[in-house]
C-alpha positions as MATLAB code, in Angstrom:
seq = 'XXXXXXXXXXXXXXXXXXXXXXXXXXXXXXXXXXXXXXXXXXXXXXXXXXXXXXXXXXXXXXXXXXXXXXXXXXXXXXXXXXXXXXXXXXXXXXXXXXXXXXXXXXXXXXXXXXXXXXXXXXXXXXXXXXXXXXXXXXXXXXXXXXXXXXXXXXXXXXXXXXXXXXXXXXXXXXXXXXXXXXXXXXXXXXXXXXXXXXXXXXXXXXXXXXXXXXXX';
ca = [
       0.000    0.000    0.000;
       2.639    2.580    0.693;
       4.440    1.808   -2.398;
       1.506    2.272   -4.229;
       0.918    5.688   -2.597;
       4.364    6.390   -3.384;
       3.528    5.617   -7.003;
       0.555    7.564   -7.026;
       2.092   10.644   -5.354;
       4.800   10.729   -8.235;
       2.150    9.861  -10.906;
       0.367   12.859   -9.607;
       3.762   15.077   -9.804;
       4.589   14.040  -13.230;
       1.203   15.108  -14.299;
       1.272   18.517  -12.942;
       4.476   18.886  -14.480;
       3.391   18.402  -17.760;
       0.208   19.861  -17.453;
       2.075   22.875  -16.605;
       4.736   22.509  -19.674;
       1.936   22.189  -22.097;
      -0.150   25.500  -20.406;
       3.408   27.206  -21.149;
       3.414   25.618  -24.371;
       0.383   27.087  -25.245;
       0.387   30.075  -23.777;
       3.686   30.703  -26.359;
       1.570   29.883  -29.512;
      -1.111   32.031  -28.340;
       1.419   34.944  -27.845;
       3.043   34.104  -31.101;
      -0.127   33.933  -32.712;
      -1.391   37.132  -31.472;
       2.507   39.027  -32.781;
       2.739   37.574  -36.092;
      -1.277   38.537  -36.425;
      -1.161   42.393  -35.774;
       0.547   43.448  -39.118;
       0.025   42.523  -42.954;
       3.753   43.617  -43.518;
       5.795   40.768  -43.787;
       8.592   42.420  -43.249;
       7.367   42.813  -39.482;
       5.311   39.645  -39.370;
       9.145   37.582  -39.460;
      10.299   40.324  -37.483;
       7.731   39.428  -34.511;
       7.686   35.754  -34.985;
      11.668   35.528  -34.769;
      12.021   37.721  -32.005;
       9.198   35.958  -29.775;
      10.162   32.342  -31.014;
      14.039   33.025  -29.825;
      12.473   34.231  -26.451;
      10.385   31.070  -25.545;
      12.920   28.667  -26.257;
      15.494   30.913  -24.842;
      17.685   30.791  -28.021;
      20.381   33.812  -28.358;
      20.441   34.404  -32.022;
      18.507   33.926  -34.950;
      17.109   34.974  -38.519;
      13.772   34.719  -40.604;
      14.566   34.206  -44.356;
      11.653   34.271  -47.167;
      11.859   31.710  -49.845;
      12.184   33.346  -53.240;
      11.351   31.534  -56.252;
      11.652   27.892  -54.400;
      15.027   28.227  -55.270;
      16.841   30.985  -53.108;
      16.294   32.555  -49.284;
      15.713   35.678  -49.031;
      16.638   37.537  -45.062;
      13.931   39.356  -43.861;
      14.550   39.681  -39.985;
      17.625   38.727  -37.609;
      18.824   39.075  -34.403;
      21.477   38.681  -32.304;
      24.104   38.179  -35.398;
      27.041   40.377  -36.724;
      26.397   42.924  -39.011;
      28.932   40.935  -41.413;
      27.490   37.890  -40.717;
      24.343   39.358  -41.787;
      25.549   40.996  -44.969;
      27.413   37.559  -46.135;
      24.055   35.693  -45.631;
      21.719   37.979  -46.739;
      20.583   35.650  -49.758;
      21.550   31.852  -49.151;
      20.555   29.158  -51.812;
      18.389   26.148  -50.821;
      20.905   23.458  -51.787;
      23.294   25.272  -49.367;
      21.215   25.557  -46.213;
      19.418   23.458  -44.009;
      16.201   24.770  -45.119;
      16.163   22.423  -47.983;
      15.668   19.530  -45.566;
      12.914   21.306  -43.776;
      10.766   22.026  -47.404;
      11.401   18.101  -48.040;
       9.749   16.970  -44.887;
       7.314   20.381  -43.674;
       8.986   19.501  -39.923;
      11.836   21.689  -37.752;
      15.670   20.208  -38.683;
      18.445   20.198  -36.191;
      22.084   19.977  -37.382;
      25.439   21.124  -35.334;
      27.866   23.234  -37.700;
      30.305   20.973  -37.294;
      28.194   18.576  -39.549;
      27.562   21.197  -42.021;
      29.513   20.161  -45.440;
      32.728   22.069  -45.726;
      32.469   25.212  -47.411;
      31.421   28.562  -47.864;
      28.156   28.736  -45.617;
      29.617   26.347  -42.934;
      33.111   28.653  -42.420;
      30.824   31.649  -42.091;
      29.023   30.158  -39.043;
      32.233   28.764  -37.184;
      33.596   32.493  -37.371;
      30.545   33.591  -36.177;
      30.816   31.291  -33.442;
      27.538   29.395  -33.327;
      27.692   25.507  -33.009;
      23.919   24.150  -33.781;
      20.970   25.900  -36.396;
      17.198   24.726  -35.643;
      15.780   25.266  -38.740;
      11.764   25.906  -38.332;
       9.595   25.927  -42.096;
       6.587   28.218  -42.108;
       4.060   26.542  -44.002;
       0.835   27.220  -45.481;
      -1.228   25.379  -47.441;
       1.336   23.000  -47.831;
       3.781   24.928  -49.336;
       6.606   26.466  -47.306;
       6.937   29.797  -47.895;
      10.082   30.804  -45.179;
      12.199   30.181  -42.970;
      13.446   30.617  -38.895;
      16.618   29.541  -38.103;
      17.510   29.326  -34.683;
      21.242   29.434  -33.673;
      23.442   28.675  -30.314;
      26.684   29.012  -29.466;
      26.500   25.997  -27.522;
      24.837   22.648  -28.409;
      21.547   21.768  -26.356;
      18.941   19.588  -26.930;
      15.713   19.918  -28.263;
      12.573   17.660  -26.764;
       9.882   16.266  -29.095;
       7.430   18.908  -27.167;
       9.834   22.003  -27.813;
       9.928   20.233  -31.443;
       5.675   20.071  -31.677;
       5.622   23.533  -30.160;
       8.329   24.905  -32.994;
       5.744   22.978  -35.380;
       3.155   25.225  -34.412;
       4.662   28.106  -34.268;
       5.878   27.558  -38.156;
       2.749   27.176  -39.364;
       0.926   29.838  -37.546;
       3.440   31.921  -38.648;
       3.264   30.666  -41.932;
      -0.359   31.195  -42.416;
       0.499   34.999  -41.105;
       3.121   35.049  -43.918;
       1.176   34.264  -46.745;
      -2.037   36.412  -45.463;
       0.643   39.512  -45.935;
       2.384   38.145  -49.307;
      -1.626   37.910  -50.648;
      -1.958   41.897  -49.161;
       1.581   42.671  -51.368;
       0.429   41.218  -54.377;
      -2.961   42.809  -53.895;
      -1.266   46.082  -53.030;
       0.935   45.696  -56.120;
      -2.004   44.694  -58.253;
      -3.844   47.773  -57.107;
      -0.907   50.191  -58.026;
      -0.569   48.623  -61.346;
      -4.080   49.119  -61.841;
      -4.226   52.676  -60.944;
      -0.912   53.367  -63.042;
      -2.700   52.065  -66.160;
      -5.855   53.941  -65.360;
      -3.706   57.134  -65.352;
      -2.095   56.586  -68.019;
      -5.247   55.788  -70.322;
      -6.852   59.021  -68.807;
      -3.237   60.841  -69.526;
      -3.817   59.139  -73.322;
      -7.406   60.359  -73.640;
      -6.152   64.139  -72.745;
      -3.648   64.431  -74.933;
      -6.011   62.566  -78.030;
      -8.542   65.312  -77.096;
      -6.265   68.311  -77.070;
      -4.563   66.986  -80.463;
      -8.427   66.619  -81.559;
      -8.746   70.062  -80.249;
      -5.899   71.712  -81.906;
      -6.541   69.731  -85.360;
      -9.924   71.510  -85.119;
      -8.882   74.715  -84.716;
];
């Protein structure tokens, strides 16, 4: 009986202590949720979502890329990396990155630099001193459409809740990112429209003043 009580008692602790990781859990997503929701720019959108994402997992540097073409990433929003750093990855190619493994599979990749294929990319992160990217799609519609990657300067591990959380947090971000890439092409479909509109009204003055003048 008093092992069983025992067994109880710690059944009971483990329980709250989940129950409390997956309030905290959610709690996150609703905060991230609420940030990425507030703007249509996408520039702030990745802004928000990398700045809050880096906070709840307690991660010390970062950067949102957009993908461009499915063929190229494109840096929207960083923080906590060199200004040269920044400037040498401002446009990265799929094939070099992690990324590509995360638009294969939809789900968060984890890879310490030192595993990164020698090169270009790889040398840039050593001198910037990080050891591990977590590399988080944001999908939508089941396309990804960017990028978070999450970088330490030490290696730590990742659980399979912090990995469901970073999950959720790419696709509610990624359903953020592609409401405000629908409101830029609207916006740019708007101003192409209204430059066309002037342009046939600038037409129809100058016909009717040549009109004019041919009259007269």
């Amino acid at each position: 009986f008093n092992i069983m009580s025992m067994e109880l008692a710690a059944s009971y602790s483990t329980l709250e202590q989940r129950v409390k990781e997956r309030t905290g859990e959610l709690a996150a997503l609703n905060d991230i949720s609420a940030v990425v929701s507030r703007s249509l720019e996408l520039d702030d959108v990745l802004e928000a979502a990398l700045s809050k994402t880096l906070d709840v997992l307690n991660i010390e540097a970062g950067a949102a890329f957009r993908v461009e073409k499915q063929s190229a990433l494109l840096l929207m929003a960083h923080k906590g990396l060199s200004a040269q750093f920044v400037q040498e990855v401002h446009q990265l190619s799929l094939s070099d990155s992690l990324a590509g493994e995360t638009m294969a599979t939809e789900a968060p990749a984890l890879r310490l630099v030192a595993d990164y294929p020698t090169g270009r990319l790889r040398n840039l992160l050593e001198k910037e001193g990080l050891q591990m990217i977590i590399s988080v799609p944001l999908t939508a519609k089941g396309t990804v459409l960017g990028v978070l990657n999450l970088a330490t300067h030490t290696p730590r591990t990742i659980t399979p809740e912090e990995r469901s959380l970073l999950s959720a947090i790419g696709q509610q971000t990624g359903m953020a990112v592609d409401n405000a890439r629908l409101y830029e092409q609207a916006r740019t479909s708007a101003a192409e429209e209204e430059r066309i509109r002037l342009a046939r009204e600038l037409h129809d003055a100058v016909s009717q003043t040549l009109f004019a003048a041919r009259l007269i």
